[in-house]
Coordinates of C-alpha atoms and ligand atoms in Angstrom, one line a residue:
M29 CA 147.2 -111.0 220.8
T30 CA 149.3 -107.8 220.6
R31 CA 149.4 -106.3 217.1
T32 CA 152.9 -105.0 216.2
N33 CA 152.2 -102.8 213.3
V34 CA 149.1 -100.6 213.8
D35 CA 147.6 -97.2 213.0
V36 CA 147.4 -96.1 216.6
V37 CA 148.9 -97.0 219.9
V38 CA 146.9 -95.9 222.9
V39 CA 148.7 -95.8 226.3
G40 CA 146.4 -96.1 229.3
A41 CA 143.0 -97.7 229.8
G42 CA 141.4 -95.1 232.1
L43 CA 138.3 -93.3 231.0
A44 CA 140.2 -91.4 228.3
G45 CA 142.0 -94.5 226.8
L46 CA 138.8 -96.5 226.8
Y47 CA 136.9 -93.9 224.8
A48 CA 140.0 -93.5 222.5
M49 CA 139.9 -97.3 221.8
H50 CA 136.2 -97.2 221.0
K51 CA 136.3 -94.1 218.8
F52 CA 139.4 -94.9 216.8
R53 CA 138.3 -98.5 216.1
G54 CA 134.9 -97.1 215.1
Q55 CA 136.5 -95.2 212.2
G56 CA 138.3 -98.3 211.0
L57 CA 141.7 -97.8 212.5
D58 CA 143.8 -100.6 213.8
V59 CA 144.5 -99.8 217.4
Q60 CA 146.7 -101.4 220.1
G61 CA 146.4 -100.3 223.7
F62 CA 148.7 -100.8 226.7
E63 CA 147.8 -100.5 230.3
A64 CA 150.2 -100.9 233.3
A65 CA 147.4 -102.1 235.6
S66 CA 145.7 -105.5 235.4
D67 CA 142.4 -104.0 234.2
V68 CA 140.6 -100.9 233.0
G69 CA 139.6 -97.9 235.1
G70 CA 142.8 -95.8 235.7
T71 CA 142.1 -93.4 238.5
W72 CA 139.1 -95.5 239.6
Y73 CA 141.1 -98.7 239.5
F74 CA 143.8 -97.4 241.7
N75 CA 142.1 -95.0 244.2
R76 CA 140.1 -97.5 246.3
Y77 CA 140.6 -95.8 249.6
P78 CA 137.5 -95.5 251.9
G79 CA 135.4 -92.5 250.9
A80 CA 136.7 -92.2 247.4
R81 CA 134.0 -90.5 245.2
C82 CA 133.8 -88.2 242.3
D83 CA 133.4 -84.5 243.0
V84 CA 131.6 -83.7 239.8
E85 CA 128.0 -85.1 239.8
S86 CA 127.9 -88.6 238.4
V87 CA 125.1 -87.6 235.9
D88 CA 127.7 -85.2 234.4
Y89 CA 130.9 -87.2 235.2
S90 CA 129.9 -90.0 232.7
Y91 CA 130.3 -90.5 229.0
S92 CA 128.0 -88.5 226.6
F93 CA 129.0 -90.3 223.4
D94 CA 126.4 -92.9 223.4
D95 CA 122.8 -92.0 224.2
D96 CA 121.7 -95.6 225.0
L97 CA 124.5 -95.9 227.5
Q98 CA 123.5 -92.6 229.1
Q99 CA 119.8 -93.5 229.3
E100 CA 120.4 -97.1 230.5
W101 CA 123.0 -96.6 233.2
D102 CA 121.5 -95.7 236.7
W103 CA 123.7 -93.8 239.2
S104 CA 122.6 -94.5 242.7
E105 CA 123.9 -91.3 244.3
R106 CA 124.6 -87.7 243.3
Y107 CA 128.3 -88.4 243.8
A108 CA 129.0 -92.0 243.1
T109 CA 131.6 -94.0 245.1
Q110 CA 134.8 -95.4 243.5
P111 CA 133.3 -99.0 243.3
E112 CA 130.3 -97.7 241.4
I113 CA 132.4 -95.6 239.0
L114 CA 134.7 -98.5 238.4
A115 CA 131.7 -100.8 237.8
Y116 CA 130.5 -98.2 235.2
L117 CA 133.8 -98.2 233.4
E118 CA 133.9 -102.0 233.4
H119 CA 130.4 -102.0 232.0
V120 CA 131.5 -99.6 229.2
A121 CA 134.5 -101.9 228.5
D122 CA 132.3 -104.9 228.2
R123 CA 129.5 -103.2 226.3
F124 CA 131.9 -102.0 223.6
D125 CA 134.4 -104.9 223.8
L126 CA 137.3 -102.6 224.7
R127 CA 139.4 -105.0 226.8
S128 CA 140.3 -106.9 223.6
G129 CA 142.2 -103.9 222.3
F130 CA 144.5 -103.6 225.4
E131 CA 147.3 -105.5 226.8
F132 CA 147.2 -105.3 230.6
D133 CA 150.0 -105.5 233.1
T134 CA 152.2 -103.9 230.5
R135 CA 153.9 -100.5 230.9
V136 CA 155.1 -98.5 227.9
V137 CA 158.7 -97.6 228.7
S138 CA 159.7 -95.7 225.5
A139 CA 158.2 -94.2 222.4
T140 CA 160.6 -93.0 219.6
F141 CA 159.6 -91.2 216.4
D142 CA 161.2 -92.6 213.3
E143 CA 161.5 -89.6 211.0
Q144 CA 162.2 -91.7 207.9
A145 CA 159.2 -93.9 208.2
A146 CA 157.0 -91.3 210.0
R147 CA 156.1 -93.9 212.6
W148 CA 156.3 -94.3 216.3
N149 CA 158.3 -97.2 217.7
I150 CA 156.8 -98.2 221.1
V151 CA 158.6 -100.5 223.5
T152 CA 157.0 -102.1 226.6
D153 CA 158.5 -103.4 229.9
K154 CA 157.9 -106.9 228.5
G155 CA 160.3 -106.1 225.7
E156 CA 157.5 -105.9 223.0
K157 CA 158.0 -103.5 220.1
V158 CA 155.1 -102.0 218.2
T159 CA 155.1 -99.5 215.5
A160 CA 152.3 -97.1 214.9
R161 CA 151.4 -94.1 212.7
F162 CA 150.1 -92.3 215.8
C163 CA 150.9 -92.4 219.5
V164 CA 148.1 -91.3 221.8
L165 CA 149.1 -90.8 225.4
A166 CA 146.0 -91.3 227.7
T167 CA 148.3 -91.7 230.7
G168 CA 146.3 -89.6 233.1
A169 CA 147.0 -86.3 234.9
L170 CA 146.8 -87.9 238.4
S171 CA 148.2 -91.4 237.9
T172 CA 151.8 -91.2 239.2
T173 CA 151.7 -91.2 243.0
N174 CA 153.9 -89.0 245.1
L175 CA 155.4 -91.0 248.1
P176 CA 157.6 -88.5 250.0
N177 CA 161.0 -89.8 250.8
I178 CA 160.8 -89.1 254.6
P179 CA 163.9 -90.3 256.3
G180 CA 163.5 -93.8 257.7
R181 CA 160.2 -94.4 255.7
D182 CA 161.2 -97.9 254.8
S183 CA 162.1 -98.9 258.3
F184 CA 158.5 -98.6 259.5
G185 CA 157.4 -101.9 261.0
G186 CA 153.7 -101.5 260.3
E187 CA 151.7 -101.1 257.1
I188 CA 152.4 -98.2 254.7
L189 CA 149.6 -97.3 252.2
H190 CA 149.1 -94.7 249.6
T191 CA 145.6 -93.5 248.7
G192 CA 146.4 -93.5 245.0
D193 CA 147.5 -97.1 244.9
W194 CA 145.2 -98.7 247.4
P195 CA 145.3 -102.5 247.9
R196 CA 142.7 -104.4 245.8
T197 CA 142.0 -106.6 248.8
G198 CA 140.8 -103.8 251.1
V199 CA 142.2 -102.6 254.4
D200 CA 141.0 -103.4 257.9
F201 CA 141.6 -100.5 260.3
A202 CA 139.7 -102.0 263.2
G203 CA 141.6 -101.6 266.5
K204 CA 144.6 -100.0 264.7
R205 CA 146.5 -96.8 265.5
V206 CA 146.5 -95.0 262.2
G207 CA 148.3 -92.0 260.9
V208 CA 147.3 -90.1 257.8
I209 CA 149.8 -87.7 256.2
G210 CA 148.1 -85.2 253.9
T211 CA 144.9 -83.2 253.9
G212 CA 144.2 -82.7 250.2
S213 CA 141.1 -84.3 248.5
S214 CA 142.2 -87.9 249.2
G215 CA 143.0 -87.3 252.8
I216 CA 139.8 -85.3 253.4
Q217 CA 137.6 -87.9 251.8
S218 CA 139.2 -90.8 253.6
I219 CA 139.7 -89.3 257.1
P220 CA 136.1 -89.5 258.3
L221 CA 135.7 -93.1 257.4
I222 CA 139.1 -94.2 258.8
A223 CA 138.2 -92.4 262.0
E224 CA 135.0 -94.4 262.3
E225 CA 137.0 -97.7 262.1
A226 CA 140.4 -97.1 263.7
A227 CA 141.2 -97.2 267.4
T228 CA 143.0 -93.9 267.1
L229 CA 143.7 -91.6 264.1
H230 CA 146.4 -88.9 264.0
V231 CA 146.1 -86.6 261.0
F232 CA 149.5 -85.0 260.1
Q233 CA 148.6 -81.7 258.4
R234 CA 151.2 -79.5 256.7
T235 CA 148.8 -77.2 254.8
P236 CA 145.0 -77.0 255.5
N237 CA 142.6 -77.0 252.6
F238 CA 139.2 -75.5 252.0
S239 CA 136.5 -78.2 252.0
V240 CA 132.8 -77.9 251.3
P241 CA 130.2 -80.6 252.2
A242 CA 129.1 -82.6 249.2
S243 CA 125.4 -82.4 249.9
N244 CA 125.5 -85.9 248.5
R245 CA 122.2 -87.9 248.4
P246 CA 120.8 -91.0 246.9
L247 CA 119.1 -90.5 243.6
D248 CA 115.5 -91.7 243.5
E249 CA 113.7 -93.0 240.4
E250 CA 111.9 -89.7 239.9
T251 CA 115.1 -87.7 239.9
R252 CA 116.8 -90.1 237.6
R253 CA 113.8 -90.0 235.2
E254 CA 113.9 -86.2 235.1
Q255 CA 117.7 -86.1 234.6
K256 CA 117.5 -88.5 231.7
A257 CA 114.6 -86.7 230.1
T258 CA 116.6 -83.5 230.1
Y259 CA 120.1 -85.0 229.5
A260 CA 120.5 -83.3 226.1
E261 CA 120.0 -79.9 227.6
R262 CA 122.2 -80.7 230.5
R263 CA 125.0 -81.8 228.1
R264 CA 124.5 -78.7 225.9
K265 CA 125.0 -76.4 228.9
S266 CA 128.1 -78.5 230.0
W267 CA 129.8 -78.3 226.7
A268 CA 129.4 -74.5 226.7
S269 CA 130.3 -74.0 230.4
G270 CA 133.5 -73.0 232.2
G271 CA 134.0 -76.3 233.9
G272 CA 132.2 -79.0 231.9
S273 CA 129.1 -79.2 234.1
P274 CA 125.8 -77.4 233.7
F275 CA 126.4 -74.9 236.6
V276 CA 127.1 -71.2 236.0
S277 CA 128.2 -68.4 238.3
N278 CA 126.1 -65.5 239.3
P279 CA 127.3 -63.0 236.6
K280 CA 127.5 -60.1 239.1
S281 CA 130.5 -59.1 241.1
A282 CA 130.5 -60.3 244.7
L283 CA 131.5 -56.7 245.6
E284 CA 128.5 -55.0 243.9
V285 CA 125.6 -56.9 245.4
P286 CA 124.1 -55.9 248.8
A287 CA 125.3 -57.9 251.7
D288 CA 122.1 -59.9 252.3
E289 CA 121.9 -60.9 248.6
R290 CA 125.6 -61.9 248.7
E291 CA 125.1 -64.0 251.8
A292 CA 122.1 -65.8 250.3
E293 CA 124.0 -66.5 247.1
F294 CA 127.0 -67.9 249.0
E295 CA 124.5 -70.0 251.0
Q296 CA 122.9 -71.4 247.8
Y297 CA 126.3 -72.4 246.3
W298 CA 127.5 -73.8 249.6
E299 CA 124.3 -76.1 249.6
L300 CA 125.1 -77.1 245.9
G301 CA 128.2 -78.5 247.4
G302 CA 132.0 -79.0 246.9
V303 CA 133.9 -77.4 244.1
L304 CA 130.8 -75.5 242.9
F305 CA 131.2 -73.1 245.7
A306 CA 134.2 -71.6 243.7
K307 CA 131.7 -70.6 241.1
T308 CA 129.4 -68.4 243.3
F309 CA 130.3 -65.1 241.8
A310 CA 131.9 -64.4 238.4
D311 CA 134.8 -62.5 239.9
Q312 CA 135.5 -64.8 242.8
M313 CA 138.5 -66.4 241.1
S314 CA 139.9 -63.2 239.7
D315 CA 139.4 -60.5 242.4
I316 CA 141.1 -61.0 245.8
E317 CA 138.5 -58.9 247.6
A318 CA 135.6 -60.9 246.1
N319 CA 137.5 -64.0 247.0
N320 CA 138.0 -62.8 250.6
L321 CA 134.3 -62.5 251.0
A322 CA 133.8 -66.1 249.9
R323 CA 136.7 -67.1 252.1
G324 CA 135.1 -65.4 255.1
F325 CA 131.8 -67.1 254.5
A326 CA 133.6 -70.5 254.3
E327 CA 135.5 -69.8 257.5
R328 CA 132.3 -69.1 259.4
K329 CA 130.7 -72.3 258.1
I330 CA 133.8 -74.4 259.1
R331 CA 134.1 -72.8 262.5
A332 CA 130.4 -73.6 263.2
V333 CA 131.0 -77.4 263.0
I334 CA 134.3 -77.6 265.0
E335 CA 133.8 -77.6 268.8
D336 CA 137.4 -76.6 269.7
Q337 CA 138.2 -73.3 268.1
S338 CA 141.9 -73.8 268.6
V339 CA 141.6 -76.8 266.4
A340 CA 139.6 -74.8 263.9
D341 CA 142.4 -72.2 263.8
V342 CA 144.7 -74.9 262.5
L343 CA 142.2 -76.3 260.0
I344 CA 141.3 -73.1 258.3
P345 CA 143.6 -72.1 255.4
T346 CA 145.1 -68.7 255.4
D347 CA 147.8 -69.2 252.8
H348 CA 145.7 -69.3 249.6
P349 CA 142.6 -67.8 248.0
I350 CA 139.6 -70.2 248.2
G351 CA 139.4 -72.1 244.9
S352 CA 143.0 -71.5 243.9
K353 CA 143.6 -75.1 245.0
R354 CA 140.8 -77.5 244.2
I355 CA 138.1 -77.1 246.8
V356 CA 137.5 -80.5 248.4
T357 CA 134.1 -82.1 248.4
D358 CA 133.7 -83.8 251.7
S359 CA 131.3 -85.9 253.8
G360 CA 131.6 -84.9 257.4
Y361 CA 135.3 -83.9 257.4
F362 CA 135.5 -81.0 259.9
A363 CA 133.1 -82.7 262.3
T364 CA 135.6 -85.7 262.5
Y365 CA 137.9 -83.5 264.6
N366 CA 135.1 -83.5 267.3
R367 CA 135.7 -87.2 267.9
D368 CA 137.7 -88.4 270.9
N369 CA 139.8 -90.8 268.9
V370 CA 141.0 -88.2 266.4
T371 CA 144.0 -85.9 266.9
L372 CA 145.2 -83.1 264.5
V373 CA 149.0 -82.8 264.3
N374 CA 150.1 -79.4 263.1
L375 CA 153.3 -79.9 261.0
R376 CA 153.7 -76.2 260.6
K377 CA 154.4 -76.0 264.3
A378 CA 156.6 -79.2 264.4
P379 CA 157.4 -80.8 261.1
I380 CA 157.9 -84.6 260.6
T381 CA 161.6 -85.3 261.1
A382 CA 161.6 -89.1 260.5
I383 CA 159.7 -92.3 260.3
D384 CA 161.0 -95.2 262.4
E385 CA 160.0 -98.7 263.1
T386 CA 157.2 -97.7 265.5
G387 CA 155.8 -94.6 264.0
I388 CA 156.3 -90.9 263.1
A389 CA 158.6 -88.5 264.8
T390 CA 158.0 -84.8 264.6
A391 CA 160.2 -82.0 265.9
D392 CA 158.5 -82.1 269.3
A393 CA 156.9 -85.6 269.7
H394 CA 156.8 -89.3 268.7
Y395 CA 153.5 -91.0 267.6
D396 CA 153.3 -94.7 267.9
L397 CA 151.4 -96.2 264.9
D398 CA 150.3 -99.5 263.3
M399 CA 149.6 -98.0 259.9
I400 CA 150.6 -94.9 257.9
V401 CA 148.4 -93.7 255.1
F402 CA 150.1 -91.4 252.6
A403 CA 147.4 -89.1 251.2
T404 CA 150.3 -87.2 249.6
G405 CA 149.0 -86.8 246.1
F406 CA 150.6 -87.1 242.7
D407 CA 153.4 -86.0 240.4
A408 CA 150.5 -84.4 238.5
I409 CA 149.9 -83.6 234.9
T410 CA 153.4 -84.3 233.6
G411 CA 154.5 -87.1 235.9
S412 CA 153.3 -90.1 233.9
L413 CA 154.6 -88.6 230.6
D414 CA 158.0 -87.9 232.2
R415 CA 158.3 -91.5 233.2
I416 CA 158.2 -92.7 229.5
D417 CA 161.3 -92.1 227.4
I418 CA 159.5 -90.1 224.7
R419 CA 161.8 -89.0 221.8
G420 CA 160.7 -86.9 218.9
R421 CA 162.6 -85.4 216.1
D422 CA 166.4 -85.5 216.4
G423 CA 166.1 -87.8 219.4
V424 CA 164.9 -84.9 221.6
L425 CA 163.4 -86.2 224.9
L426 CA 160.0 -84.8 225.8
R427 CA 160.9 -84.3 229.5
E428 CA 164.0 -82.3 228.5
A429 CA 162.1 -80.2 226.0
W430 CA 159.7 -79.4 228.9
A431 CA 162.4 -78.8 231.5
A432 CA 161.2 -75.2 232.0
G433 CA 157.5 -76.2 231.9
P434 CA 155.3 -78.1 229.5
Q435 CA 155.1 -76.7 226.0
T436 CA 152.1 -77.8 224.0
L437 CA 149.7 -76.5 221.4
H438 CA 146.3 -76.6 223.0
G439 CA 147.4 -79.3 225.4
I440 CA 147.0 -81.8 222.5
A441 CA 150.3 -81.9 220.7
A442 CA 154.0 -80.8 221.1
A443 CA 156.3 -79.2 218.5
G444 CA 159.0 -81.7 217.6
F445 CA 156.8 -84.6 218.4
P446 CA 154.8 -85.3 215.2
N447 CA 151.8 -87.6 215.2
M448 CA 151.8 -87.7 219.0
F449 CA 148.7 -86.7 220.8
L450 CA 148.0 -86.0 224.5
I451 CA 144.6 -86.3 226.1
T452 CA 143.7 -83.6 228.7
G453 CA 147.4 -82.6 228.7
P454 CA 149.1 -79.5 230.0
G455 CA 147.8 -76.4 228.2
S456 CA 144.3 -77.7 228.0
P457 CA 141.6 -77.1 230.6
G458 CA 142.4 -80.6 231.9
V459 CA 141.7 -81.0 235.6
L460 CA 139.9 -77.6 235.8
A461 CA 137.0 -79.2 233.9
N462 CA 134.9 -82.4 234.0
M463 CA 137.5 -84.8 232.7
V464 CA 135.0 -87.2 231.1
L465 CA 133.8 -84.5 228.7
G466 CA 137.4 -83.2 228.4
S467 CA 138.6 -86.6 227.3
E468 CA 135.7 -87.0 224.8
Q469 CA 136.5 -83.5 223.4
H470 CA 140.2 -84.4 222.8
V471 CA 139.6 -87.9 221.5
N472 CA 137.0 -86.6 219.0
W473 CA 139.4 -83.8 217.9
I474 CA 142.2 -86.3 217.4
A475 CA 139.9 -88.8 215.5
D476 CA 138.8 -86.0 213.2
A477 CA 142.4 -84.9 212.7
I478 CA 143.5 -88.4 211.7
A479 CA 140.5 -88.7 209.3
Y480 CA 141.5 -85.3 207.8
L481 CA 145.1 -86.5 207.2
D482 CA 143.9 -89.7 205.7
S483 CA 141.4 -88.2 203.3
N484 CA 143.9 -85.5 202.2
D485 CA 146.9 -87.8 201.7
Y486 CA 148.9 -86.4 204.6
A487 CA 151.0 -88.6 206.8
V488 CA 152.3 -86.2 209.4
I489 CA 150.7 -83.6 211.7
E490 CA 152.9 -81.5 213.9
A491 CA 152.4 -78.5 216.1
S492 CA 154.4 -75.6 214.8
E493 CA 157.0 -74.2 217.2
Q494 CA 155.7 -70.7 217.1
A495 CA 152.0 -71.7 217.5
A496 CA 153.0 -73.7 220.6
V497 CA 155.0 -70.8 222.1
D498 CA 152.0 -68.4 221.4
W499 CA 149.6 -70.9 223.0
I500 CA 151.6 -71.3 226.2
A501 CA 152.0 -67.5 226.4
E502 CA 148.2 -67.2 226.1
C503 CA 147.7 -69.8 228.9
A504 CA 150.1 -67.9 231.1
A505 CA 148.4 -64.6 230.3
V506 CA 144.9 -66.0 231.1
A507 CA 146.3 -67.6 234.4
A508 CA 147.8 -64.3 235.4
K509 CA 144.3 -62.7 235.4
T510 CA 143.2 -65.3 237.9
L511 CA 144.1 -66.1 241.5
F512 CA 145.4 -69.6 240.6
P513 CA 149.1 -68.6 240.6
Q514 CA 148.8 -67.4 244.2
A515 CA 148.6 -71.0 245.6
N516 CA 151.4 -73.5 246.1
S517 CA 149.4 -76.1 244.4
W518 CA 150.0 -79.2 242.3
Y519 CA 148.4 -77.1 239.4
M520 CA 151.6 -75.1 239.7
G521 CA 154.0 -78.1 240.1
A522 CA 154.6 -76.8 243.6
N523 CA 154.1 -80.2 245.4
I524 CA 157.1 -81.9 243.7
E525 CA 160.6 -80.8 244.5
G526 CA 162.5 -79.4 241.5
K527 CA 159.4 -79.2 239.2
P528 CA 159.1 -75.9 237.3
R529 CA 156.6 -73.5 238.8
V530 CA 154.2 -72.8 236.1
F531 CA 150.4 -72.9 236.0
M532 CA 149.9 -75.9 233.8
M533 CA 146.3 -75.5 232.5
Y534 CA 144.3 -73.2 230.2
A535 CA 142.1 -71.3 232.7
G536 CA 140.0 -69.6 230.0
G537 CA 137.0 -72.0 230.3
F538 CA 136.1 -75.4 228.9
G539 CA 133.5 -74.1 226.4
N540 CA 135.7 -71.3 225.1
Y541 CA 138.5 -73.8 224.7
G542 CA 136.3 -76.2 222.8
Q543 CA 135.3 -73.4 220.4
K544 CA 139.0 -72.5 219.9
I545 CA 140.1 -76.1 219.0
A546 CA 137.1 -76.6 216.8
E547 CA 138.1 -73.4 214.9
V548 CA 141.6 -74.7 214.5
A549 CA 140.3 -77.9 212.9
A550 CA 137.8 -76.0 210.7
A551 CA 140.7 -73.8 209.4
G552 CA 142.6 -76.9 208.2
Y553 CA 144.5 -77.4 211.5
K554 CA 145.8 -73.9 211.9
G555 CA 149.0 -73.8 213.8
F556 CA 149.9 -77.3 212.8
D557 CA 152.2 -78.3 209.9
L558 CA 150.8 -81.1 207.8
S559 CA 152.9 -83.0 205.3
A560 CA 152.8 -86.0 203.1
L561 CA 156.0 -87.4 204.5
A562 CA 158.2 -86.8 207.5
A563 CA 159.9 -83.4 207.0
S564 CA 163.4 -85.1 206.7
Q565 CA 162.2 -86.8 203.5
E566 CA 160.8 -83.7 201.8
Ligands
LIG10 P1 143.7 -92.2 234.3 O1 142.4 -92.6 234.8 O2 144.7 -91.8 235.3 O3 144.3 -93.4 233.5 C1 145.6 -93.4 233.0 C2 146.0 -94.8 232.8 O4 147.2 -94.8 232.1 C3 146.3 -95.5 234.2 O5 145.5 -96.7 234.3 C4 147.8 -95.8 234.2 O6 148.1 -97.0 234.8 C5 148.0 -95.9 232.7 N1 149.4 -95.6 232.4 C6 150.2 -94.5 232.7 N2 151.4 -94.5 232.2 C7 151.5 -95.7 231.5 C8 152.5 -96.4 230.8 N3 153.7 -95.8 230.6 N4 152.2 -97.6 230.2 C9 151.0 -98.2 230.4 N5 150.0 -97.6 231.1 C10 150.2 -96.4 231.6 N6 138.1 -85.6 237.7 C11 136.9 -85.1 237.5 O7 136.7 -84.5 236.4 N7 135.9 -85.3 238.4 C12 136.0 -86.0 239.5 O8 135.1 -86.1 240.3 C13 137.3 -86.5 239.8 N8 137.6 -87.2 240.9 C14 138.8 -87.8 241.1 C15 139.1 -88.5 242.2 C16 140.3 -89.0 242.5 C17 140.5 -89.9 243.7 C18 141.4 -88.7 241.6 C19 142.8 -89.2 241.9 C20 141.2 -88.0 240.5 C21 139.9 -87.5 240.2 N9 139.6 -86.8 239.0 C22 138.3 -86.3 238.8 C23 140.6 -86.7 238.0 C24 140.7 -88.1 237.2 O9 142.0 -88.4 237.2 C25 140.0 -87.9 235.9 O10 138.7 -87.6 236.0 C26 140.0 -89.2 235.0 O11 139.7 -90.4 235.7 C27 141.3 -89.3 234.2 O12 141.2 -90.3 233.3 P2 142.4 -90.7 232.3 O13 142.0 -91.8 231.5 O14 142.8 -89.4 231.6 O15 143.6 -91.0 233.3
LIG11 P1 147.1 -83.2 247.1 O1 145.9 -82.4 246.8 O2 148.3 -82.9 246.4 O3 147.3 -83.3 248.6 C1 148.4 -83.9 249.2 C2 148.5 -83.6 250.6 O4 149.7 -84.3 251.1 C3 148.7 -82.1 250.9 O5 148.0 -81.8 252.1 C4 150.2 -82.0 251.2 O6 150.6 -80.9 252.0 C5 150.5 -83.3 251.8 N1 151.9 -83.7 251.7 C6 152.6 -84.0 250.6 N2 153.9 -84.3 250.9 C7 154.0 -84.2 252.3 C8 155.0 -84.3 253.2 N3 156.3 -84.7 252.8 N4 154.8 -84.1 254.5 C9 153.5 -83.8 254.9 N5 152.5 -83.6 254.1 C10 152.7 -83.8 252.8 O7 146.7 -84.8 246.7 P2 145.3 -85.5 246.7 O8 144.6 -85.2 248.0 O9 145.6 -86.9 246.3 O10 144.5 -84.8 245.6 C11 145.0 -84.6 244.3 C12 143.9 -84.3 243.3 O11 143.2 -85.5 242.9 C13 142.8 -83.4 243.9 O12 143.1 -82.0 243.9 C14 141.7 -83.7 242.9 O13 141.8 -83.0 241.7 C15 141.9 -85.2 242.7 N6 141.0 -85.9 243.7 C16 139.7 -85.7 243.6 C17 138.9 -86.3 244.6 C18 137.4 -86.1 244.6 O14 136.9 -85.6 245.5 N7 136.8 -86.5 243.5 C19 139.5 -87.1 245.6 C20 140.9 -87.3 245.6 C21 141.6 -86.7 244.6 P3 151.1 -79.5 251.3 O15 149.8 -78.9 250.7 O16 151.7 -78.8 252.4 O17 152.1 -79.9 250.2

């Protein structure tokens, strides 16, 4: 039964919302959750496309808050598949009785702060109204799909799919002529598997991406035993690390080591697999010359697996430093282009002009298709927040307050929006780090902040305007020292027309960030205004 007057409303039952429900309930708070989907899992509920896996090792991309859970759960592979990750989240929901706190198939459409009562009024698409002291938005950084409005899209006579909202019933590609639009992580993970099943596969590529083989493997009992025996140390390193996993860069500059040592080091990180290649040398993400060396190494590796070098020319990125977009973690991607049933369509040469009843038209050809898979990504980081009518003090709309780019204090709170918390929001390391630990870090911080307010007779916590301005300036200054702003990435809002171009994360490292927000709390929530009543009543 939905509770209508609670301490906390949690929006979203992905891995962040699930932990929030558990943690807040555990400290005696009355919590009501809402989830638009029919069940728990968030990302892992929706992204059921073939080949979907995590790109942070499962042993790290899993909750740390309960040691029994950590010791008892067995991952079958180094990088688990979507069904296994979803089964894990379902297990967590059952184990801690978390479903009972959520109303499913229910979307929060508005959240309005009542300054007099110092409470949030939350309204759902079913017309329910709930009031809460605190509103926690665990709505996900990659949960609003981007389905480009290509002319004629809806006239297509075959099936249209999006990787980020994949049918629960599965998809049969056998004997079909399939087109995939998009070569980001979702496209690159799914293309090899679709190619194995489909009669023909056309990949419509606008911008190529760097991808490094996952070096995935099954985990045997011996490896699992060893991982579990050393979990505490593994977690300690992850909490202190740059990206929320226990791996660190070679502290030397790529430019100062002898060529043979550099090559060996690149080889070692390439073998580690996927996104970890971005961490080979300490200066790889800040010095373009160091980055060019890594890029050259990657190019040689990619060319070695593609038989037709004219195809390789199109598949190798030249427009961005390696790692300035998330490096994809793949299983057999580039070799897929050696198959007879796979054709790469270079949209830089001839862009898509329309979709019609029978397929996709580009400037110089028409491709007859039975199915089109949009692997076209997400309105990332702010997309799900923008779709809720969130009004803070004086009725100000969050999306209007953020029209020039998101303004937060530490990615957790926004000035003018008291008692509202974001999880892994813009201005935090967010998607640059392991998001399971990132979610735990934020939920723990928010739970402590609520406990602090309650034990000191405060009712309201609000980011101060100046502190938020200073924090966003610090995020921008840190980003400017890196190569991230050089890519037209979704990190920059560049994939969505009209979105402000700002680098939306704190790139100063997960461990450093954790230390900073812990210091904020220890100093009595420095940068936040705390008050007994809403300011209008003082
Ligand atoms: P989500 O899992 O996105 O959950 C948010 C939930 O909120 C959704 O269920 C959504 O329906 C719900 N919601 C949103 N708005 C509303 C509303 N208004 N009302 C009600 N409900 C709402 N990160 C990593 O660190 N490592 C990885 O290996 C990794 N792999 C990924 C693979 C894929 C295919 C994708 C798309 C992302 C991946 N990510 C990865 C990022 C991933 O999104 C996070 O790791 C994590 O799952 C986010 O959890 P979350 O709970 O914050 O958000
Ligand atoms: P993405 O990285 O944004 O890639 C979208 C792709 O679609 C790009 O190649 C883009 O080309 C293309 N595209 C978009 N609109 C287009 C249009 N109108 N015409 C032609 N092409 C178009 O999205 P994603 O692949 O879903 O990945 C998003 C993020 O989710 C990842 O970076 C990662 O963080 C996470 N993820 C992780 C994994 C994993 O391995 N664990 C898997 C999937 C997703 P342009 O670049 O030219 O815009």
